[in-house]
mmCIF file with all atom_site columns, C-alpha atoms in Angstrom:
data_model
loop_
_atom_site.group_PDB
_atom_site.id
_atom_site.type_symbol
_atom_site.label_atom_id
_atom_site.label_alt_id
_atom_site.label_comp_id
_atom_site.label_asym_id
_atom_site.label_entity_id
_atom_site.label_seq_id
_atom_site.pdbx_PDB_ins_code
_atom_site.Cartn_x
_atom_site.Cartn_y
_atom_site.Cartn_z
_atom_site.occupancy
_atom_site.B_iso_or_equiv
_atom_site.pdbx_formal_charge
_atom_site.auth_seq_id
_atom_site.auth_comp_id
_atom_site.auth_asym_id
_atom_site.auth_atom_id
_atom_site.pdbx_PDB_model_num
ATOM 1   C CA . THR A 1 1   ? 2.886   -0.285  1.203   1.00 0.00 ? 158 THR A CA 1
ATOM 2   C CA . ASN A 1 2   ? 4.274   3.132   1.985   1.00 0.00 ? 159 ASN A CA 1
ATOM 3   C CA . ALA A 1 3   ? 3.244   4.476   -1.303  1.00 0.00 ? 160 ALA A CA 1
ATOM 4   C CA . ARG A 1 4   ? 4.612   7.851   -2.497  1.00 0.00 ? 161 ARG A CA 1
ATOM 5   C CA . VAL A 1 5   ? 3.500   9.234   -5.874  1.00 0.00 ? 162 VAL A CA 1
ATOM 6   C CA . ASN A 1 6   ? 3.791   12.731  -7.214  1.00 0.00 ? 163 ASN A CA 1
ATOM 7   C CA . GLY A 1 7   ? 2.669   13.919  -10.619 1.00 0.00 ? 164 GLY A CA 1
ATOM 8   C CA . TYR A 1 8   ? 0.902   16.446  -12.719 1.00 0.00 ? 165 TYR A CA 1
ATOM 9   C CA . GLY A 1 9   ? -2.658  15.256  -13.150 1.00 0.00 ? 166 GLY A CA 1
ATOM 10  C CA . SER A 1 10  ? -4.697  11.965  -12.663 1.00 0.00 ? 167 SER A CA 1
ATOM 11  C CA . VAL A 1 11  ? -2.472  10.611  -9.847  1.00 0.00 ? 168 VAL A CA 1
ATOM 12  C CA . GLY A 1 12  ? -3.286  7.605   -7.745  1.00 0.00 ? 169 GLY A CA 1
ATOM 13  C CA . GLY A 1 13  ? -1.566  5.312   -5.391  1.00 0.00 ? 170 GLY A CA 1
ATOM 14  C CA . LEU A 1 14  ? -2.317  2.322   -7.606  1.00 0.00 ? 171 LEU A CA 1
ATOM 15  C CA . VAL A 1 15  ? -3.261  3.815   -10.946 1.00 0.00 ? 172 VAL A CA 1
ATOM 16  C CA . GLY A 1 16  ? -3.709  7.316   -12.382 1.00 0.00 ? 173 GLY A CA 1
ATOM 17  C CA . ARG A 1 17  ? -6.658  6.649   -14.699 1.00 0.00 ? 174 ARG A CA 1
ATOM 18  C CA . ASN A 1 18  ? -8.784  3.485   -14.434 1.00 0.00 ? 175 ASN A CA 1
ATOM 19  C CA . PHE A 1 19  ? -10.971 2.177   -17.304 1.00 0.00 ? 176 PHE A CA 1
ATOM 20  C CA . GLY A 1 20  ? -11.166 -1.424  -15.851 1.00 0.00 ? 177 GLY A CA 1
ATOM 21  C CA . ASN A 1 21  ? -12.212 -3.013  -12.603 1.00 0.00 ? 178 ASN A CA 1
ATOM 22  C CA . ILE A 1 22  ? -10.297 -3.022  -9.310  1.00 0.00 ? 179 ILE A CA 1
ATOM 23  C CA . ASP A 1 23  ? -11.099 -5.604  -6.620  1.00 0.00 ? 180 ASP A CA 1
ATOM 24  C CA . THR A 1 24  ? -9.394  -6.317  -3.225  1.00 0.00 ? 181 THR A CA 1
ATOM 25  C CA . VAL A 1 25  ? -6.496  -3.840  -3.287  1.00 0.00 ? 182 VAL A CA 1
ATOM 26  C CA . SER A 1 26  ? -4.942  -2.022  -0.354  1.00 0.00 ? 183 SER A CA 1
ATOM 27  C CA . VAL A 1 27  ? -2.666  0.978   -0.434  1.00 0.00 ? 184 VAL A CA 1
ATOM 28  C CA . ALA A 1 28  ? -0.743  2.216   2.595   1.00 0.00 ? 185 ALA A CA 1
ATOM 29  C CA . VAL A 1 29  ? 0.265   5.876   1.866   1.00 0.00 ? 186 VAL A CA 1
ATOM 30  C CA . ASN A 1 30  ? 3.536   7.432   2.958   1.00 0.00 ? 187 ASN A CA 1
ATOM 31  C CA . ALA A 1 31  ? 2.962   9.659   6.072   1.00 0.00 ? 188 ALA A CA 1
ATOM 32  C CA . THR A 1 32  ? 5.010   12.672  4.870   1.00 0.00 ? 189 THR A CA 1
ATOM 33  C CA . ASN A 1 33  ? 5.207   12.527  1.066   1.00 0.00 ? 190 ASN A CA 1
ATOM 34  C CA . GLY A 1 34  ? 2.031   10.682  0.101   1.00 0.00 ? 191 GLY A CA 1
ATOM 35  C CA . ILE A 1 35  ? 0.074   10.970  -3.064  1.00 0.00 ? 192 ILE A CA 1
ATOM 36  C CA . SER A 1 36  ? 0.040   14.391  -4.671  1.00 0.00 ? 193 SER A CA 1
ATOM 37  C CA . SER A 1 37  ? -0.891  16.220  -7.953  1.00 0.00 ? 194 SER A CA 1
ATOM 38  C CA . VAL A 1 38  ? -0.218  19.589  -9.215  1.00 0.00 ? 195 VAL A CA 1
ATOM 39  C CA . SER A 1 39  ? -3.331  19.939  -11.359 1.00 0.00 ? 196 SER A CA 1
ATOM 40  C CA . GLY A 1 40  ? -5.920  17.710  -9.523  1.00 0.00 ? 197 GLY A CA 1
ATOM 41  C CA . SER A 1 41  ? -7.716  14.440  -10.038 1.00 0.00 ? 198 SER A CA 1
ATOM 42  C CA . VAL A 1 42  ? -5.740  12.734  -7.234  1.00 0.00 ? 199 VAL A CA 1
ATOM 43  C CA . GLY A 1 43  ? -6.784  9.838   -5.013  1.00 0.00 ? 200 GLY A CA 1
ATOM 44  C CA . GLY A 1 44  ? -5.173  7.461   -2.572  1.00 0.00 ? 201 GLY A CA 1
ATOM 45  C CA . LEU A 1 45  ? -6.109  4.486   -4.890  1.00 0.00 ? 202 LEU A CA 1
ATOM 46  C CA . VAL A 1 46  ? -7.139  6.020   -8.237  1.00 0.00 ? 203 VAL A CA 1
ATOM 47  C CA . GLY A 1 47  ? -6.835  9.546   -9.683  1.00 0.00 ? 204 GLY A CA 1
ATOM 48  C CA . SER A 1 48  ? -9.636  9.273   -12.174 1.00 0.00 ? 205 SER A CA 1
ATOM 49  C CA . ASN A 1 49  ? -11.991 6.367   -12.360 1.00 0.00 ? 206 ASN A CA 1
ATOM 50  C CA . ASN A 1 50  ? -13.975 5.961   -15.534 1.00 0.00 ? 207 ASN A CA 1
ATOM 51  C CA . GLY A 1 51  ? -17.028 3.732   -15.817 1.00 0.00 ? 208 GLY A CA 1
ATOM 52  C CA . GLY A 1 52  ? -18.465 2.431   -18.966 1.00 0.00 ? 209 GLY A CA 1
ATOM 53  C CA . SER A 1 53  ? -19.608 -0.855  -20.617 1.00 0.00 ? 210 SER A CA 1
ATOM 54  C CA . TYR A 1 54  ? -19.101 -3.104  -23.435 1.00 0.00 ? 211 TYR A CA 1
ATOM 55  C CA . PHE A 1 55  ? -20.877 -6.191  -24.933 1.00 0.00 ? 212 PHE A CA 1
ATOM 56  C CA . THR A 1 56  ? -19.241 -9.567  -25.224 1.00 0.00 ? 213 THR A CA 1
ATOM 57  C CA . GLY A 1 57  ? -20.441 -13.052 -26.398 1.00 0.00 ? 214 GLY A CA 1
ATOM 58  C CA . THR A 1 58  ? -23.052 -14.235 -28.867 1.00 0.00 ? 215 THR A CA 1
ATOM 59  C CA . GLY A 1 59  ? -26.462 -15.819 -28.602 1.00 0.00 ? 216 GLY A CA 1
ATOM 60  C CA . THR A 1 60  ? -27.286 -16.873 -25.105 1.00 0.00 ? 217 THR A CA 1
ATOM 61  C CA . THR A 1 61  ? -23.833 -15.787 -23.846 1.00 0.00 ? 218 THR A CA 1
ATOM 62  C CA . TYR A 1 62  ? -24.279 -12.213 -25.078 1.00 0.00 ? 219 TYR A CA 1
ATOM 63  C CA . GLN A 1 63  ? -23.861 -9.852  -22.038 1.00 0.00 ? 220 GLN A CA 1
ATOM 64  C CA . GLN A 1 64  ? -22.972 -6.311  -21.060 1.00 0.00 ? 221 GLN A CA 1
ATOM 65  C CA . ILE A 1 65  ? -19.930 -5.904  -18.953 1.00 0.00 ? 222 ILE A CA 1
ATOM 66  C CA . PHE A 1 66  ? -19.547 -2.840  -16.732 1.00 0.00 ? 223 PHE A CA 1
ATOM 67  C CA . THR A 1 67  ? -16.199 -1.262  -16.093 1.00 0.00 ? 224 THR A CA 1
ATOM 68  C CA . GLY A 1 68  ? -14.899 1.429   -13.661 1.00 0.00 ? 225 GLY A CA 1
ATOM 69  C CA . SER A 1 69  ? -15.965 -0.676  -10.529 1.00 0.00 ? 226 SER A CA 1
ATOM 70  C CA . ILE A 1 70  ? -13.879 -0.506  -7.437  1.00 0.00 ? 227 ILE A CA 1
ATOM 71  C CA . SER A 1 71  ? -14.761 -2.994  -4.671  1.00 0.00 ? 228 SER A CA 1
ATOM 72  C CA . ASN A 1 72  ? -13.219 -4.331  -1.445  1.00 0.00 ? 229 ASN A CA 1
ATOM 73  C CA . SER A 1 73  ? -10.353 -1.762  -1.706  1.00 0.00 ? 230 SER A CA 1
ATOM 74  C CA . TYR A 1 74  ? -8.784  0.340   0.903   1.00 0.00 ? 231 TYR A CA 1
ATOM 75  C CA . VAL A 1 75  ? -6.449  3.244   1.625   1.00 0.00 ? 232 VAL A CA 1
ATOM 76  C CA . THR A 1 76  ? -4.749  3.748   5.008   1.00 0.00 ? 233 THR A CA 1
ATOM 77  C CA . GLY A 1 77  ? -2.723  6.523   6.451   1.00 0.00 ? 234 GLY A CA 1
ATOM 78  C CA . GLY A 1 78  ? -0.614  9.274   4.891   1.00 0.00 ? 235 GLY A CA 1
ATOM 79  C CA . THR A 1 79  ? -1.579  12.251  2.863   1.00 0.00 ? 236 THR A CA 1
ATOM 80  C CA . VAL A 1 80  ? -3.512  12.771  -0.334  1.00 0.00 ? 237 VAL A CA 1
ATOM 81  C CA . SER A 1 81  ? -3.187  16.351  -1.713  1.00 0.00 ? 238 SER A CA 1
ATOM 82  C CA . SER A 1 82  ? -3.394  18.761  -4.487  1.00 0.00 ? 239 SER A CA 1
ATOM 83  C CA . GLY A 1 83  ? -3.284  22.582  -4.852  1.00 0.00 ? 240 GLY A CA 1
ATOM 84  C CA . ASN A 1 84  ? -6.181  22.152  -7.259  1.00 0.00 ? 241 ASN A CA 1
ATOM 85  C CA . ASN A 1 85  ? -9.562  20.362  -7.335  1.00 0.00 ? 242 ASN A CA 1
ATOM 86  C CA . ASP A 1 86  ? -11.014 16.730  -7.345  1.00 0.00 ? 243 ASP A CA 1
ATOM 87  C CA . VAL A 1 87  ? -9.138  15.256  -4.393  1.00 0.00 ? 244 VAL A CA 1
ATOM 88  C CA . GLY A 1 88  ? -10.331 12.114  -2.634  1.00 0.00 ? 245 GLY A CA 1
ATOM 89  C CA . GLY A 1 89  ? -8.924  9.698   -0.134  1.00 0.00 ? 246 GLY A CA 1
ATOM 90  C CA . LEU A 1 90  ? -9.901  6.704   -2.413  1.00 0.00 ? 247 LEU A CA 1
ATOM 91  C CA . VAL A 1 91  ? -10.746 8.379   -5.749  1.00 0.00 ? 248 VAL A CA 1
ATOM 92  C CA . GLY A 1 92  ? -10.169 11.979  -6.874  1.00 0.00 ? 249 GLY A CA 1
ATOM 93  C CA . TYR A 1 93  ? -12.593 12.042  -9.832  1.00 0.00 ? 250 TYR A CA 1
ATOM 94  C CA . ASN A 1 94  ? -15.237 9.226   -10.284 1.00 0.00 ? 251 ASN A CA 1
ATOM 95  C CA . ASN A 1 95  ? -16.793 9.534   -13.732 1.00 0.00 ? 252 ASN A CA 1
ATOM 96  C CA . GLN A 1 96  ? -19.704 6.985   -13.742 1.00 0.00 ? 253 GLN A CA 1
ATOM 97  C CA . GLY A 1 97  ? -17.863 4.323   -11.830 1.00 0.00 ? 254 GLY A CA 1
ATOM 98  C CA . ASN A 1 98  ? -19.230 2.299   -8.986  1.00 0.00 ? 255 ASN A CA 1
ATOM 99  C CA . ILE A 1 99  ? -17.627 1.991   -5.566  1.00 0.00 ? 256 ILE A CA 1
ATOM 100 C CA . PHE A 1 100 ? -18.641 -0.942  -3.208  1.00 0.00 ? 257 PHE A CA 1
ATOM 101 C CA . PHE A 1 101 ? -17.356 -2.110  0.118   1.00 0.00 ? 258 PHE A CA 1
ATOM 102 C CA . SER A 1 102 ? -14.299 0.155   0.174   1.00 0.00 ? 259 SER A CA 1
ATOM 103 C CA . GLY A 1 103 ? -12.863 2.622   2.655   1.00 0.00 ? 260 GLY A CA 1
ATOM 104 C CA . VAL A 1 104 ? -10.225 5.098   3.814   1.00 0.00 ? 261 VAL A CA 1
ATOM 105 C CA . THR A 1 105 ? -8.676  5.086   7.235   1.00 0.00 ? 262 THR A CA 1
ATOM 106 C CA . SER A 1 106 ? -6.600  7.735   8.957   1.00 0.00 ? 263 SER A CA 1
ATOM 107 C CA . THR A 1 107 ? -5.805  9.751   5.754   1.00 0.00 ? 264 THR A CA 1
ATOM 108 C CA . ALA A 1 108 ? -5.233  13.438  5.610   1.00 0.00 ? 265 ALA A CA 1
ATOM 109 C CA . VAL A 1 109 ? -7.032  14.676  2.384   1.00 0.00 ? 266 VAL A CA 1
ATOM 110 C CA . SER A 1 110 ? -6.585  18.262  1.209   1.00 0.00 ? 267 SER A CA 1
ATOM 111 C CA . GLY A 1 111 ? -7.131  20.456  -1.847  1.00 0.00 ? 268 GLY A CA 1
ATOM 112 C CA . SER A 1 112 ? -8.640  23.590  -3.276  1.00 0.00 ? 269 SER A CA 1
ATOM 113 C CA . SER A 1 113 ? -12.215 22.433  -4.194  1.00 0.00 ? 270 SER A CA 1
ATOM 114 C CA . ASN A 1 114 ? -14.207 19.085  -4.619  1.00 0.00 ? 271 ASN A CA 1
ATOM 115 C CA . VAL A 1 115 ? -12.352 17.521  -1.714  1.00 0.00 ? 272 VAL A CA 1
ATOM 116 C CA . GLY A 1 116 ? -13.788 14.410  -0.056  1.00 0.00 ? 273 GLY A CA 1
ATOM 117 C CA . GLY A 1 117 ? -12.628 11.797  2.381   1.00 0.00 ? 274 GLY A CA 1
ATOM 118 C CA . LEU A 1 118 ? -13.643 9.047   0.050   1.00 0.00 ? 275 LEU A CA 1
ATOM 119 C CA . VAL A 1 119 ? -14.257 10.713  -3.329  1.00 0.00 ? 276 VAL A CA 1
ATOM 120 C CA . GLY A 1 120 ? -13.656 14.325  -4.460  1.00 0.00 ? 277 GLY A CA 1
ATOM 121 C CA . ASN A 1 121 ? -15.952 14.543  -7.423  1.00 0.00 ? 278 ASN A CA 1
ATOM 122 C CA . ASN A 1 122 ? -18.512 11.941  -8.126  1.00 0.00 ? 279 ASN A CA 1
ATOM 123 C CA . GLN A 1 123 ? -20.404 11.979  -11.439 1.00 0.00 ? 280 GLN A CA 1
ATOM 124 C CA . GLY A 1 124 ? -23.064 9.495   -12.470 1.00 0.00 ? 281 GLY A CA 1
ATOM 125 C CA . SER A 1 125 ? -26.033 8.699   -14.665 1.00 0.00 ? 282 SER A CA 1
ATOM 126 C CA . SER A 1 126 ? -29.205 6.711   -14.517 1.00 0.00 ? 283 SER A CA 1
ATOM 127 C CA . PHE A 1 127 ? -28.756 4.694   -17.657 1.00 0.00 ? 284 PHE A CA 1
ATOM 128 C CA . VAL A 1 128 ? -25.782 3.285   -19.474 1.00 0.00 ? 285 VAL A CA 1
ATOM 129 C CA . GLY A 1 129 ? -26.242 1.035   -22.463 1.00 0.00 ? 286 GLY A CA 1
ATOM 130 C CA . SER A 1 130 ? -29.385 -0.701  -23.610 1.00 0.00 ? 287 SER A CA 1
ATOM 131 C CA . ALA A 1 131 ? -29.731 -2.730  -20.370 1.00 0.00 ? 288 ALA A CA 1
ATOM 132 C CA . GLY A 1 132 ? -29.937 0.383   -18.143 1.00 0.00 ? 289 GLY A CA 1
ATOM 133 C CA . SER A 1 133 ? -27.872 0.683   -14.955 1.00 0.00 ? 290 SER A CA 1
ATOM 134 C CA . LEU A 1 134 ? -27.140 3.239   -12.321 1.00 0.00 ? 291 LEU A CA 1
ATOM 135 C CA . ARG A 1 135 ? -23.619 4.547   -12.594 1.00 0.00 ? 292 ARG A CA 1
ATOM 136 C CA . GLY A 1 136 ? -21.646 6.685   -10.131 1.00 0.00 ? 293 GLY A CA 1
ATOM 137 C CA . ASN A 1 137 ? -22.871 4.692   -7.012  1.00 0.00 ? 294 ASN A CA 1
ATOM 138 C CA . ILE A 1 138 ? -21.117 4.630   -3.748  1.00 0.00 ? 295 ILE A CA 1
ATOM 139 C CA . THR A 1 139 ? -22.416 1.844   -1.574  1.00 0.00 ? 296 THR A CA 1
ATOM 140 C CA . ASN A 1 140 ? -21.342 0.254   1.818   1.00 0.00 ? 297 ASN A CA 1
ATOM 141 C CA . SER A 1 141 ? -18.158 2.363   2.007   1.00 0.00 ? 298 SER A CA 1
ATOM 142 C CA . TYR A 1 142 ? -16.693 4.459   4.803   1.00 0.00 ? 299 TYR A CA 1
ATOM 143 C CA . VAL A 1 143 ? -14.035 7.144   5.925   1.00 0.00 ? 300 VAL A CA 1
ATOM 144 C CA . SER A 1 144 ? -12.609 6.620   9.440   1.00 0.00 ? 301 SER A CA 1
ATOM 145 C CA . GLY A 1 145 ? -10.414 9.125   11.138  1.00 0.00 ? 302 GLY A CA 1
ATOM 146 C CA . GLY A 1 146 ? -8.083  11.389  9.254   1.00 0.00 ? 303 GLY A CA 1
ATOM 147 C CA . THR A 1 147 ? -8.916  14.914  8.098   1.00 0.00 ? 304 THR A CA 1
ATOM 148 C CA . VAL A 1 148 ? -10.468 16.570  5.020   1.00 0.00 ? 305 VAL A CA 1
ATOM 149 C CA . THR A 1 149 ? -9.474  20.128  4.259   1.00 0.00 ? 306 THR A CA 1
ATOM 150 C CA . SER A 1 150 ? -10.677 22.412  1.499   1.00 0.00 ? 307 SER A CA 1
ATOM 151 C CA . THR A 1 151 ? -9.001  25.839  0.835   1.00 0.00 ? 308 THR A CA 1
ATOM 152 C CA . GLY A 1 152 ? -11.266 26.983  -1.982  1.00 0.00 ? 309 GLY A CA 1
ATOM 153 C CA . SER A 1 153 ? -14.806 28.185  -2.393  1.00 0.00 ? 310 SER A CA 1
ATOM 154 C CA . SER A 1 154 ? -16.474 24.692  -3.098  1.00 0.00 ? 311 SER A CA 1
ATOM 155 C CA . LEU A 1 155 ? -17.865 22.589  -0.270  1.00 0.00 ? 312 LEU A CA 1
ATOM 156 C CA . SER A 1 156 ? -15.702 20.048  1.364   1.00 0.00 ? 313 SER A CA 1
ATOM 157 C CA . ASN A 1 157 ? -17.332 16.882  2.541   1.00 0.00 ? 314 ASN A CA 1
ATOM 158 C CA . SER A 1 158 ? -16.422 13.921  4.735   1.00 0.00 ? 315 SER A CA 1
ATOM 159 C CA . ILE A 1 159 ? -17.524 11.329  2.197   1.00 0.00 ? 316 ILE A CA 1
ATOM 160 C CA . VAL A 1 160 ? -18.113 12.974  -1.167  1.00 0.00 ? 317 VAL A CA 1
ATOM 161 C CA . SER A 1 161 ? -17.550 16.691  -2.077  1.00 0.00 ? 318 SER A CA 1
ATOM 162 C CA . HIS A 1 162 ? -19.351 17.214  -5.376  1.00 0.00 ? 319 HIS A CA 1
ATOM 163 C CA . SER A 1 163 ? -21.782 14.577  -6.481  1.00 0.00 ? 320 SER A CA 1
ATOM 164 C CA . GLY A 1 164 ? -23.590 14.567  -9.769  1.00 0.00 ? 321 GLY A CA 1
ATOM 165 C CA . HIS A 1 165 ? -25.231 11.304  -8.601  1.00 0.00 ? 322 HIS A CA 1
ATOM 166 C CA . PHE A 1 166 ? -26.092 10.591  -4.888  1.00 0.00 ? 323 PHE A CA 1
ATOM 167 C CA . VAL A 1 167 ? -26.566 6.902   -4.268  1.00 0.00 ? 324 VAL A CA 1
ATOM 168 C CA . HIS A 1 168 ? -24.690 6.660   -1.047  1.00 0.00 ? 325 HIS A CA 1
ATOM 169 C CA . LYS A 1 169 ? -26.022 3.881   1.068   1.00 0.00 ? 326 LYS A CA 1
ATOM 170 C CA . LEU A 1 170 ? -24.814 2.763   4.402   1.00 0.00 ? 327 LEU A CA 1
ATOM 171 C CA . CYS A 1 171 ? -21.748 5.018   4.580   1.00 0.00 ? 328 CYS A CA 1
ATOM 172 C CA . HIS A 1 172 ? -20.184 6.573   7.607   1.00 0.00 ? 329 HIS A CA 1
ATOM 173 C CA . HIS A 1 173 ? -17.556 8.997   8.541   1.00 0.00 ? 330 HIS A CA 1
ATOM 174 C CA . SER A 1 174 ? -15.576 9.811   11.732  1.00 0.00 ? 331 SER A CA 1
ATOM 175 C CA . GLY A 1 175 ? -12.861 12.393  11.617  1.00 0.00 ? 332 GLY A CA 1
ATOM 176 C CA . ALA A 1 176 ? -12.314 16.148  11.210  1.00 0.00 ? 333 ALA A CA 1
ATOM 177 C CA . VAL A 1 177 ? -13.613 18.179  8.263   1.00 0.00 ? 334 VAL A CA 1
ATOM 178 C CA . VAL A 1 178 ? -11.916 21.643  7.981   1.00 0.00 ? 335 VAL A CA 1
ATOM 179 C CA . GLY A 1 179 ? -13.024 24.541  5.776   1.00 0.00 ? 336 GLY A CA 1
ATOM 180 C CA . ARG A 1 180 ? -16.410 25.157  4.067   1.00 0.00 ? 337 ARG A CA 1
ATOM 181 C CA . ALA A 1 181 ? -17.999 21.830  4.963   1.00 0.00 ? 338 ALA A CA 1
ATOM 182 C CA . ILE A 1 182 ? -21.200 19.877  5.085   1.00 0.00 ? 339 ILE A CA 1
ATOM 183 C CA . ASP A 1 183 ? -21.882 16.171  5.609   1.00 0.00 ? 340 ASP A CA 1
ATOM 184 C CA . ARG A 1 184 ? -24.037 14.524  2.990   1.00 0.00 ? 341 ARG A CA 1
ATOM 185 C CA . CYS A 1 185 ? -23.709 10.850  3.970   1.00 0.00 ? 342 CYS A CA 1
ATOM 186 C CA . GLN A 1 186 ? -27.424 9.716   3.846   1.00 0.00 ? 343 GLN A CA 1
ATOM 187 C CA . LEU A 1 187 ? -29.855 7.618   1.899   1.00 0.00 ? 344 LEU A CA 1
ATOM 188 C CA . PRO A 1 188 ? -30.833 9.170   -1.340  1.00 0.00 ? 345 PRO A CA 1
ATOM 189 C CA . THR A 1 189 ? -33.879 11.427  -1.458  1.00 0.00 ? 346 THR A CA 1
#
């Protein structure tokens, strides 16, 4: 609780760079000196979330394990900021990771570009590994209260600012969006 982290790049309230899986974590951010980064990729929970996969086991137990998943995790209050890009209330830069059942409440998120209440920059792909899988999904997640502010030329968004993949299902936002803003929280087209 009362997290306060300041750094240069890939800064998060729990971890700067994630290559594993995170489940059932809550971070309460400091109200005055919260989570901040000089060069970007800053999030209330994770600065940079990196999805991938590996294979384990043999024979009938051979299976593909996916990494970079964040589920049942929450950020509350405080500030998440950078003078640069890729700033999110939960994750700053999501590179093919999946986010499920997670949210941000009453957090002020600000940066130059790619600023989102939940994720600043979300990148995904249609297939990873031989089994095939959607990566970069955001599902059943929310932003409630707080503010999202962008000072740069890129779009700011209440849920996700820049998205290379757009599977955002059953997400909602309530709060203020300041700057060049749109709201793209809808079912994929």
